[in-house]
Amino acid sequence: MTVITELDTPAVLIDLDRAEANLRKAQAFADGAGLKLRPHIKTHKLPRFAQAAIDLGAVGITVQKLGEAEVMADAGITDMLLTFNIIGAAKLQRLRALNERVTIRVVADSAECVAGLSATFAGGKPLGVLVECDTGMGRCGVQSPGAALALAQTIIASPGLEFFGLMTYPAAGKYKAAAQWLAEAKALFEASGIAVPIITTGGTPDIWHADEAGVATEYRPGTYIYMDRSQVAAGAASYDDCALTVLATVVSHPTPGRAIIDAGSKALTSDLLGLVGHGYIPAYPDAKIVGLSEEHGTLDVSGCADGGPVIGEQIAIIPNHCCPVTNLFDHVHLVRGGQLVETVAVAARGRVD
Amino acid sequence: MTVITELDTPAVLIDLDRAEANLRKAQAFADGAGLKLRPHIKTHKLPRFAQAAIDLGAVGITVQKLGEAEVMADAGITDMLLTFNIIGAAKLQRLRALNERVTIRVVADSAECVAGLSATFAGGKPLGVLVECDTGMGRCGVQSPGAALALAQTIIASPGLEFFGLMTYPAAGKYKAAAQWLAEAKALFEASGIAVPIITTGGTPDIWHADEAGVATEYRPGTYIYMDRSQVAAGAASYDDCALTVLATVVSHPTPGRAIIDAGSKALTSDLLGLVGHGYIPAYPDAKIVGLSEEHGTLDVSGCADGGPVIGEQIAIIPNHCCPVTNLFDHVHLVRGGQLVETVAVAARGRVD
């Protein structure tokens, strides 16, 4: 077996024990809360982890891009929710092809989007559509329960489409507002005699409040499999839960207080997510990653009692945000007990469209 | 020919007329300043543009990673400078293999780095090494002209290595300080009887001040081929010079003032480079890209007199920083006069190590 210190850097390491524990913990929590789990694969982009979550009890997966859905369908995943408005002729034809071979449902938040879906699916195998609801995130989504009802009625009246429910991605920390929004919407739908088979919400930051998701039937966490520094900051994880690290090498130490590593924004991304600095180094908790160029990371090691890492030393970094990190690497290294188990291609990496 | 509005989005478009004009303009300016040009390929990662710059008069290319050097060597580029400290057994062996087939020189800023290089190259084909100098960037590099001289003397005394000169990446706007630093170093080297064949500096932000680079013999711009919003902010380009755009589609318009596009941080990156917002939209100069999720971009279109783009409309975005954008896409689309000429794989994309 290869010990991980023999890997060329920068490299992404996935601690399998931690990732598997994170999958199990979330499934158990969802079971306890009476929620179905539909994990988002954007974080790992690996069919094996999509399947692992399903084997533990997940009802299917969530994808954000058609390209991700195509990779997962090719790998044998048969039930997915695509939480993105599909717009334009090219994408609609790809969606139609996917709908012929797997169960795939999508969201819509406008009459324009619904019209495109209906024109594509009329006369063929029907497509399941959920109404995306803006419950506080300020991104996509209809703006009120009444608007959700109106769009659902449009979907119901549209050839080729079947209304399947409501979807939201709540703003972090605003799960109570989201729950209230969805409860009002469900009451409105019921008063109108429209069944709402699925009410799906999500987000790793508030995953341990999923039991307070009210009328929701389904939860869609993504980051939970790996966790990261932003999730630790949100209180959703500890550093000991973090399964993904970026292994880097100290390549320069120009001053006593400054060390330079070979991981910059092309390895760690520039995502700050409200944090200061660009990652956490468990072996040197007093070292700060104060700056990133594309291929260099600048460490302030002036606070390290032992002087910090030396030139040539490899250090593992918990990034601010693990999801875009896996999108930068063609391969990740699966590790157990400090030993390399397998190096795998990130199958859905770069599936941007 | 395909008109670009038929492309699936998000997609990267390269305007060939603009890119070629940028290459020509920089070469002419360097010629006028008596400087050799050694363009950095990190921006485009394409052998064809590396070769195009050489055909115009560049003396070779600059690369930041061994993986980039390997791709360029495979494509027939024969002269390159790797501006990164090479540390560790795996990388040293790859560097040795490269040195057997092309002219490749590297930098070093520490005795540890030089020792590793010497141990690898002693007894074989010698390796050319430049001393990296920190002239104000605060990243890698020796801290004083005296330290540069001392390290050069170490290189000269090290079997397998040949001292080739000084390299710096100056902080943007600090080209005068860098020029003074290098002039002092050159005087010190001359007083010690040590020739300095190459003094290489770089950076697109100050490229039109390259004629003020003093004792420098060589300039290494990267971003200049595509330019971007950060270079416009730095005064190095106008928006009409920007050759790279990210084509995105409006997928949602949840409120009159908010539009959502299908390009988020996985297309535009989170790089701010001191700017506010995440890009510039030439067709809608009053639209602001106020937020990015991984796959969504949020536009504030409240300032658009005409209401801004509608659902389904494709818009081209000049990103804050073009270099990491090309690192996110497997392919870019080469365009001339609004027509798609060719879609090419980004050969050195993701060559992180």
CSV table of C-alpha atoms in Angstrom, one decimal, chain B:
chain,number,residue,atom,x,y,z
B,1,MET,CA,-21.0,27.4,-39.1
B,2,THR,CA,-22.6,27.4,-35.7
B,3,VAL,CA,-23.7,30.7,-34.4
B,4,ILE,CA,-22.7,31.0,-30.8
B,5,THR,CA,-26.2,31.4,-29.5
B,6,GLU,CA,-26.7,27.7,-30.4
B,7,LEU,CA,-24.1,26.6,-27.8
B,8,ASP,CA,-25.2,25.0,-24.6
B,9,THR,CA,-24.3,27.1,-21.6
B,10,PRO,CA,-22.3,27.9,-19.5
B,11,ALA,CA,-19.6,27.9,-22.1
B,12,VAL,CA,-16.3,29.8,-22.6
B,13,LEU,CA,-15.9,31.8,-25.8
B,14,ILE,CA,-12.5,33.0,-27.1
B,15,ASP,CA,-12.6,35.8,-29.6
B,16,LEU,CA,-9.7,35.0,-31.9
B,17,ASP,CA,-9.4,38.5,-33.4
B,18,ARG,CA,-9.0,40.0,-30.0
B,19,ALA,CA,-6.7,37.3,-28.6
B,20,GLU,CA,-4.4,37.6,-31.7
B,21,ALA,CA,-4.4,41.4,-31.4
B,22,ASN,CA,-3.4,41.1,-27.8
B,23,LEU,CA,-0.5,38.8,-28.6
B,24,ARG,CA,0.7,41.1,-31.4
B,25,LYS,CA,0.4,44.3,-29.3
B,26,ALA,CA,2.5,42.8,-26.4
B,27,GLN,CA,5.2,41.4,-28.7
B,28,ALA,CA,5.5,44.8,-30.5
B,29,PHE,CA,5.7,46.6,-27.1
B,30,ALA,CA,8.3,44.2,-25.8
B,31,ASP,CA,10.3,44.6,-29.1
B,32,GLY,CA,10.2,48.3,-28.7
B,33,ALA,CA,11.4,48.1,-25.1
B,34,GLY,CA,14.2,45.8,-26.0
B,35,LEU,CA,12.8,43.0,-23.9
B,36,LYS,CA,12.3,39.3,-24.8
B,37,LEU,CA,8.8,38.0,-24.2
B,38,ARG,CA,8.2,34.7,-22.5
B,39,PRO,CA,4.4,34.5,-22.1
B,40,HIS,CA,2.9,32.5,-19.3
B,41,ILE,CA,0.5,29.7,-20.5
B,42,LYS,CA,-1.4,29.5,-17.3
B,43,THR,CA,-4.1,31.7,-18.8
B,44,HIS,CA,-5.0,29.8,-21.9
B,45,LYS,CA,-3.4,26.4,-21.2
B,46,LEU,CA,-3.5,25.7,-25.0
B,47,PRO,CA,-0.4,24.6,-27.0
B,48,ARG,CA,-1.8,26.5,-30.1
B,49,PHE,CA,-1.6,29.9,-28.3
B,50,ALA,CA,1.8,29.1,-26.8
B,51,GLN,CA,3.0,28.4,-30.4
B,52,ALA,CA,1.3,31.5,-31.8
B,53,ALA,CA,3.2,33.7,-29.3
B,54,ILE,CA,6.5,32.0,-30.3
B,55,ASP,CA,5.7,32.5,-34.0
B,56,LEU,CA,5.3,36.2,-33.3
B,57,GLY,CA,8.7,36.4,-31.6
B,58,ALA,CA,8.4,35.1,-28.0
B,59,VAL,CA,11.6,33.3,-26.9
B,60,GLY,CA,9.6,30.5,-25.2
B,61,ILE,CA,6.9,30.1,-22.6
B,62,THR,CA,6.5,30.2,-18.9
B,63,VAL,CA,4.7,27.5,-17.0
B,64,GLN,CA,3.8,27.3,-13.3
B,65,LYS,CA,3.4,23.5,-12.9
B,66,LEU,CA,5.3,20.4,-14.1
B,67,GLY,CA,2.0,19.1,-15.5
B,68,GLU,CA,1.7,22.2,-17.6
B,69,ALA,CA,5.3,21.8,-18.8
B,70,GLU,CA,4.7,18.1,-19.7
B,71,VAL,CA,1.6,19.0,-21.8
B,72,MET,CA,3.5,21.8,-23.6
B,73,ALA,CA,6.5,19.5,-24.2
B,74,ASP,CA,4.3,16.8,-25.6
B,75,ALA,CA,2.8,19.5,-28.0
B,76,GLY,CA,6.2,20.4,-29.3
B,77,ILE,CA,7.2,23.5,-27.3
B,78,THR,CA,10.9,23.3,-26.7
B,79,ASP,CA,11.9,26.3,-24.4
B,80,MET,CA,10.2,26.9,-21.1
B,81,LEU,CA,10.8,28.5,-17.7
B,82,LEU,CA,9.0,26.8,-14.8
B,83,THR,CA,8.6,29.6,-12.2
B,84,PHE,CA,8.0,27.3,-9.2
B,85,ASN,CA,10.2,25.7,-6.6
B,86,ILE,CA,10.3,22.0,-7.4
B,87,ILE,CA,10.4,20.0,-4.1
B,88,GLY,CA,10.1,16.3,-3.5
B,89,ALA,CA,11.3,13.1,-5.1
B,90,ALA,CA,8.3,12.5,-7.5
B,91,LYS,CA,8.5,16.0,-9.0
B,92,LEU,CA,12.2,16.0,-9.2
B,93,GLN,CA,12.2,12.8,-11.3
B,94,ARG,CA,9.5,14.3,-13.6
B,95,LEU,CA,11.6,17.4,-14.0
B,96,ARG,CA,14.7,15.4,-14.8
B,97,ALA,CA,12.7,13.5,-17.5
B,98,LEU,CA,11.6,16.9,-19.0
B,99,ASN,CA,15.1,18.3,-19.0
B,100,GLU,CA,16.2,15.4,-21.1
B,101,ARG,CA,13.9,16.4,-24.0
B,102,VAL,CA,13.4,20.2,-23.9
B,103,THR,CA,15.1,23.3,-22.6
B,104,ILE,CA,13.5,23.9,-19.2
B,105,ARG,CA,14.8,26.1,-16.5
B,106,VAL,CA,13.4,26.4,-13.0
B,107,VAL,CA,13.6,28.8,-10.0
B,108,ALA,CA,14.8,28.3,-6.5
B,109,ASP,CA,14.6,30.5,-3.4
B,110,SER,CA,16.2,28.3,-0.7
B,111,ALA,CA,19.2,26.1,-0.1
B,112,GLU,CA,16.8,23.2,0.5
B,113,CYS,CA,15.3,23.6,-3.0
B,114,VAL,CA,18.8,23.8,-4.5
B,115,ALA,CA,20.0,20.8,-2.7
B,116,GLY,CA,17.1,18.7,-4.0
B,117,LEU,CA,17.8,19.9,-7.6
B,118,SER,CA,21.5,19.2,-7.3
B,119,ALA,CA,21.0,15.7,-5.9
B,120,THR,CA,18.7,14.9,-8.9
B,121,PHE,CA,20.7,16.5,-11.7
B,122,ALA,CA,24.3,15.8,-10.6
B,123,GLY,CA,26.0,13.6,-13.2
B,124,GLY,CA,23.3,14.1,-15.9
B,125,LYS,CA,22.3,16.9,-18.2
B,126,PRO,CA,22.7,20.1,-16.2
B,127,LEU,CA,19.6,22.1,-15.1
B,128,GLY,CA,19.4,25.9,-15.5
B,129,VAL,CA,18.3,27.6,-12.3
B,130,LEU,CA,17.3,31.2,-11.6
B,131,VAL,CA,17.1,32.7,-8.2
B,132,GLU,CA,13.5,33.8,-7.3
B,133,CYS,CA,13.5,37.3,-5.8
B,134,ASP,CA,10.8,38.8,-3.6
B,135,THR,CA,10.7,42.3,-4.9
B,136,GLY,CA,7.5,43.3,-3.0
B,137,MET,CA,5.0,40.6,-3.8
B,138,GLY,CA,5.4,38.9,-0.4
B,139,ARG,CA,5.1,35.4,-1.8
B,140,CYS,CA,8.2,33.3,-2.7
B,141,GLY,CA,11.6,34.6,-3.2
B,142,VAL,CA,14.8,35.6,-1.4
B,143,GLN,CA,14.4,38.8,0.6
B,144,SER,CA,17.4,40.9,-0.4
B,145,PRO,CA,20.0,41.2,-3.2
B,146,GLY,CA,22.6,39.9,-0.8
B,147,ALA,CA,20.5,36.8,-0.2
B,148,ALA,CA,20.1,36.4,-4.0
B,149,LEU,CA,23.9,36.5,-4.4
B,150,ALA,CA,24.5,34.0,-1.7
B,151,LEU,CA,22.0,31.6,-3.2
B,152,ALA,CA,23.4,32.1,-6.7
B,153,GLN,CA,26.8,31.1,-5.2
B,154,THR,CA,25.3,28.0,-3.8
B,155,ILE,CA,23.8,27.1,-7.2
B,156,ILE,CA,27.1,27.7,-8.9
B,157,ALA,CA,28.8,25.4,-6.4
B,158,SER,CA,26.2,22.7,-6.8
B,159,PRO,CA,26.9,19.8,-9.1
B,160,GLY,CA,24.4,19.4,-11.9
B,161,LEU,CA,23.2,23.0,-11.8
B,162,GLU,CA,23.9,26.1,-13.9
B,163,PHE,CA,23.0,29.6,-12.6
B,164,PHE,CA,21.0,31.4,-15.2
B,165,GLY,CA,19.9,34.6,-13.5
B,166,LEU,CA,17.1,36.3,-11.5
B,167,MET,CA,13.4,35.9,-11.6
B,168,THR,CA,10.7,38.0,-9.9
B,169,TYR,CA,6.9,38.3,-10.0
B,170,PRO,CA,6.4,41.9,-8.9
B,171,ALA,CA,3.4,43.0,-7.0
B,172,ALA,CA,0.9,44.8,-9.3
B,173,GLY,CA,1.8,48.5,-9.5
B,174,LYS,CA,5.1,48.1,-7.8
B,175,TYR,CA,7.2,47.7,-11.0
B,176,LYS,CA,9.5,50.6,-10.0
B,177,ALA,CA,10.4,49.0,-6.7
B,178,ALA,CA,11.0,45.8,-8.5
B,179,ALA,CA,13.2,47.5,-11.1
B,180,GLN,CA,15.3,49.1,-8.3
B,181,TRP,CA,15.6,45.8,-6.4
B,182,LEU,CA,16.8,44.0,-9.6
B,183,ALA,CA,19.2,46.8,-10.4
B,184,GLU,CA,20.8,46.6,-7.0
B,185,ALA,CA,21.1,42.9,-7.3
B,186,LYS,CA,22.7,43.1,-10.8
B,187,ALA,CA,25.3,45.6,-9.5
B,188,LEU,CA,26.1,43.3,-6.6
B,189,PHE,CA,26.5,40.3,-8.9
B,190,GLU,CA,28.7,42.2,-11.2
B,191,ALA,CA,30.9,43.4,-8.4
B,192,SER,CA,31.2,39.8,-7.4
B,193,GLY,CA,32.2,38.8,-11.0
B,194,ILE,CA,29.0,36.7,-11.5
B,195,ALA,CA,27.3,37.0,-14.9
B,196,VAL,CA,23.5,37.3,-14.8
B,197,PRO,CA,22.3,36.0,-18.2
B,198,ILE,CA,18.6,36.4,-17.6
B,199,ILE,CA,16.7,38.9,-15.5
B,200,THR,CA,13.0,38.1,-15.9
B,201,THR,CA,10.0,39.9,-14.6
B,202,GLY,CA,6.4,39.9,-15.5
B,203,GLY,CA,2.8,40.6,-14.9
B,204,THR,CA,0.0,41.8,-17.2
B,205,PRO,CA,-1.2,44.6,-14.8
B,206,ASP,CA,2.0,46.5,-15.5
B,207,ILE,CA,2.8,45.2,-19.0
B,208,TRP,CA,2.6,48.7,-20.6
B,209,HIS,CA,5.2,49.8,-18.1
B,210,ALA,CA,7.6,47.0,-19.2
B,211,ASP,CA,9.8,49.6,-20.8
B,212,GLU,CA,10.5,50.9,-17.2
B,213,ALA,CA,11.7,47.4,-16.0
B,214,GLY,CA,15.3,48.6,-15.9
B,215,VAL,CA,17.8,45.8,-16.0
B,216,ALA,CA,15.2,43.2,-16.9
B,217,THR,CA,15.9,41.2,-20.0
B,218,GLU,CA,12.7,39.3,-20.3
B,219,TYR,CA,9.0,39.9,-19.5
B,220,ARG,CA,6.4,37.2,-18.7
B,221,PRO,CA,2.8,38.3,-19.1
B,222,GLY,CA,0.0,35.7,-18.9
B,223,THR,CA,-3.4,37.3,-18.7
B,224,TYR,CA,-2.7,39.7,-21.6
B,225,ILE,CA,-3.9,37.2,-24.2
B,226,TYR,CA,-7.5,37.2,-23.0
B,227,MET,CA,-7.6,40.2,-20.5
B,228,ASP,CA,-10.4,40.4,-18.0
B,229,ARG,CA,-12.3,42.7,-15.7
B,230,SER,CA,-9.4,42.9,-13.2
B,231,GLN,CA,-7.0,44.1,-16.0
B,232,VAL,CA,-9.5,46.7,-17.1
B,233,ALA,CA,-9.6,47.9,-13.5
B,234,ALA,CA,-5.8,47.9,-13.4
B,235,GLY,CA,-5.8,50.1,-16.6
B,236,ALA,CA,-4.0,47.4,-18.6
B,237,ALA,CA,-6.9,46.8,-21.0
B,238,SER,CA,-10.3,48.1,-22.1
B,239,TYR,CA,-13.4,45.9,-22.3
B,240,ASP,CA,-13.0,45.9,-26.0
B,241,ASP,CA,-9.7,44.1,-25.6
B,242,CYS,CA,-11.2,41.2,-23.6
B,243,ALA,CA,-11.1,38.0,-25.6
B,244,LEU,CA,-12.6,35.6,-23.1
B,245,THR,CA,-16.3,35.6,-22.2
B,246,VAL,CA,-18.4,33.2,-20.3
B,247,LEU,CA,-21.7,32.6,-22.1
B,248,ALA,CA,-24.6,32.0,-19.7
B,249,THR,CA,-28.4,31.7,-20.0
B,250,VAL,CA,-30.9,33.5,-17.8
B,251,VAL,CA,-32.8,30.6,-16.2
B,252,SER,CA,-35.0,32.5,-13.7
B,253,HIS,CA,-36.3,35.9,-13.1
B,254,PRO,CA,-38.0,35.6,-9.7
B,255,THR,CA,-38.5,39.3,-9.1
B,256,PRO,CA,-38.4,42.3,-11.4
B,257,GLY,CA,-34.9,43.3,-10.1
B,258,ARG,CA,-33.4,39.8,-9.9
B,259,ALA,CA,-32.3,37.5,-12.6
B,260,ILE,CA,-30.5,34.2,-12.2
B,261,ILE,CA,-28.1,32.8,-14.7
B,262,ASP,CA,-26.7,29.3,-15.1
B,263,ALA,CA,-23.1,30.4,-14.4
B,264,GLY,CA,-22.0,30.4,-10.8
B,265,SER,CA,-18.6,29.9,-9.0
B,266,LYS,CA,-18.0,26.7,-11.0
B,267,ALA,CA,-18.0,28.8,-14.2
B,268,LEU,CA,-16.8,32.3,-13.1
B,269,THR,CA,-14.8,31.4,-10.0
B,270,SER,CA,-15.1,33.2,-6.7
B,271,ASP,CA,-12.0,35.4,-7.5
B,272,LEU,CA,-12.8,39.0,-6.6
B,273,LEU,CA,-9.2,40.5,-7.0
B,274,GLY,CA,-10.4,43.5,-5.0
B,275,LEU,CA,-13.4,44.1,-7.2
B,276,VAL,CA,-17.1,44.3,-6.3
B,277,GLY,CA,-19.3,41.8,-8.1
B,278,HIS,CA,-18.4,38.8,-10.2
B,279,GLY,CA,-18.0,40.1,-13.8
B,280,TYR,CA,-19.1,42.6,-16.4
B,281,ILE,CA,-21.9,42.1,-18.9
B,282,PRO,CA,-21.2,44.2,-22.0
B,283,ALA,CA,-24.7,43.9,-23.3
B,284,TYR,CA,-26.1,45.1,-20.0
B,285,PRO,CA,-23.5,47.3,-18.4
B,286,ASP,CA,-26.0,48.4,-15.7
B,287,ALA,CA,-26.6,44.8,-14.6
B,288,LYS,CA,-24.6,43.7,-11.6
B,289,ILE,CA,-23.5,40.1,-10.8
B,290,VAL,CA,-24.1,40.4,-7.0
B,291,GLY,CA,-23.8,36.8,-5.9
B,292,LEU,CA,-22.6,33.4,-7.0
B,293,SER,CA,-23.6,29.9,-5.8
B,294,GLU,CA,-21.8,27.0,-7.3
B,295,GLU,CA,-24.2,26.8,-10.3
B,296,HIS,CA,-26.2,30.0,-10.0
B,297,GLY,CA,-25.3,33.6,-10.6
B,298,THR,CA,-27.5,36.3,-9.1
B,299,LEU,CA,-28.0,39.5,-11.2
B,300,ASP,CA,-29.3,42.8,-9.9
B,301,VAL,CA,-31.0,44.2,-13.0
B,302,SER,CA,-32.9,46.9,-11.2
B,303,GLY,CA,-30.6,49.5,-12.8
B,304,CYS,CA,-31.2,48.3,-16.3
B,305,ALA,CA,-33.4,50.9,-18.2
B,306,ASP,CA,-34.8,48.2,-20.4
B,307,GLY,CA,-35.5,45.7,-17.6
B,308,GLY,CA,-32.4,43.6,-18.4
B,309,PRO,CA,-32.2,40.2,-20.0
B,310,VAL,CA,-35.2,37.9,-20.1
B,311,ILE,CA,-35.6,34.2,-19.3
B,312,GLY,CA,-33.9,32.1,-22.0
B,313,GLU,CA,-31.7,34.9,-23.1
B,314,GLN,CA,-28.0,34.2,-23.5
B,315,ILE,CA,-25.5,36.8,-22.1
B,316,ALA,CA,-21.7,37.0,-22.4
B,317,ILE,CA,-19.8,37.9,-19.3
B,318,ILE,CA,-16.3,39.2,-18.9
B,319,PRO,CA,-15.1,37.5,-15.7
B,320,ASN,CA,-13.1,39.1,-13.0
B,321,HIS,CA,-10.1,36.8,-13.6
B,322,CYS,CA,-9.9,34.8,-16.8
B,323,CYS,CA,-7.1,32.4,-15.8
B,324,PRO,CA,-8.9,30.2,-13.3
B,325,VAL,CA,-12.0,30.2,-15.5
B,326,THR,CA,-10.2,28.2,-18.2
B,327,ASN,CA,-9.2,25.8,-15.5
B,328,LEU,CA,-12.8,24.9,-14.9
B,329,PHE,CA,-13.8,24.0,-18.4
B,330,ASP,CA,-12.8,20.9,-20.4
B,331,HIS,CA,-13.3,22.8,-23.6
B,332,VAL,CA,-13.3,26.4,-24.9
B,333,HIS,CA,-15.0,27.6,-28.1
B,334,LEU,CA,-12.9,29.6,-30.5
B,335,VAL,CA,-15.0,32.3,-32.2
B,336,ARG,CA,-14.4,34.8,-35.0
B,337,GLY,CA,-16.9,37.4,-36.0
B,338,GLY,CA,-19.6,35.9,-33.9
B,339,GLN,CA,-19.2,32.5,-35.5
B,340,LEU,CA,-17.9,29.3,-33.9
B,341,VAL,CA,-14.6,28.3,-35.6
B,342,GLU,CA,-13.6,25.4,-33.4
B,343,THR,CA,-14.1,23.8,-30.0
B,344,VAL,CA,-10.8,22.7,-28.4
B,345,ALA,CA,-9.9,20.8,-25.3
B,346,VAL,CA,-8.1,22.8,-22.7
B,347,ALA,CA,-5.0,20.7,-22.8
B,348,ALA,CA,-3.3,21.7,-19.6
B,349,ARG,CA,-6.5,22.2,-17.6
B,350,GLY,CA,-6.4,20.6,-14.1
B,351,ARG,CA,-2.6,19.9,-14.3
B,352,VAL,CA,-2.4,20.8,-10.7
B,353,ASP,CA,0.8,19.1,-9.8
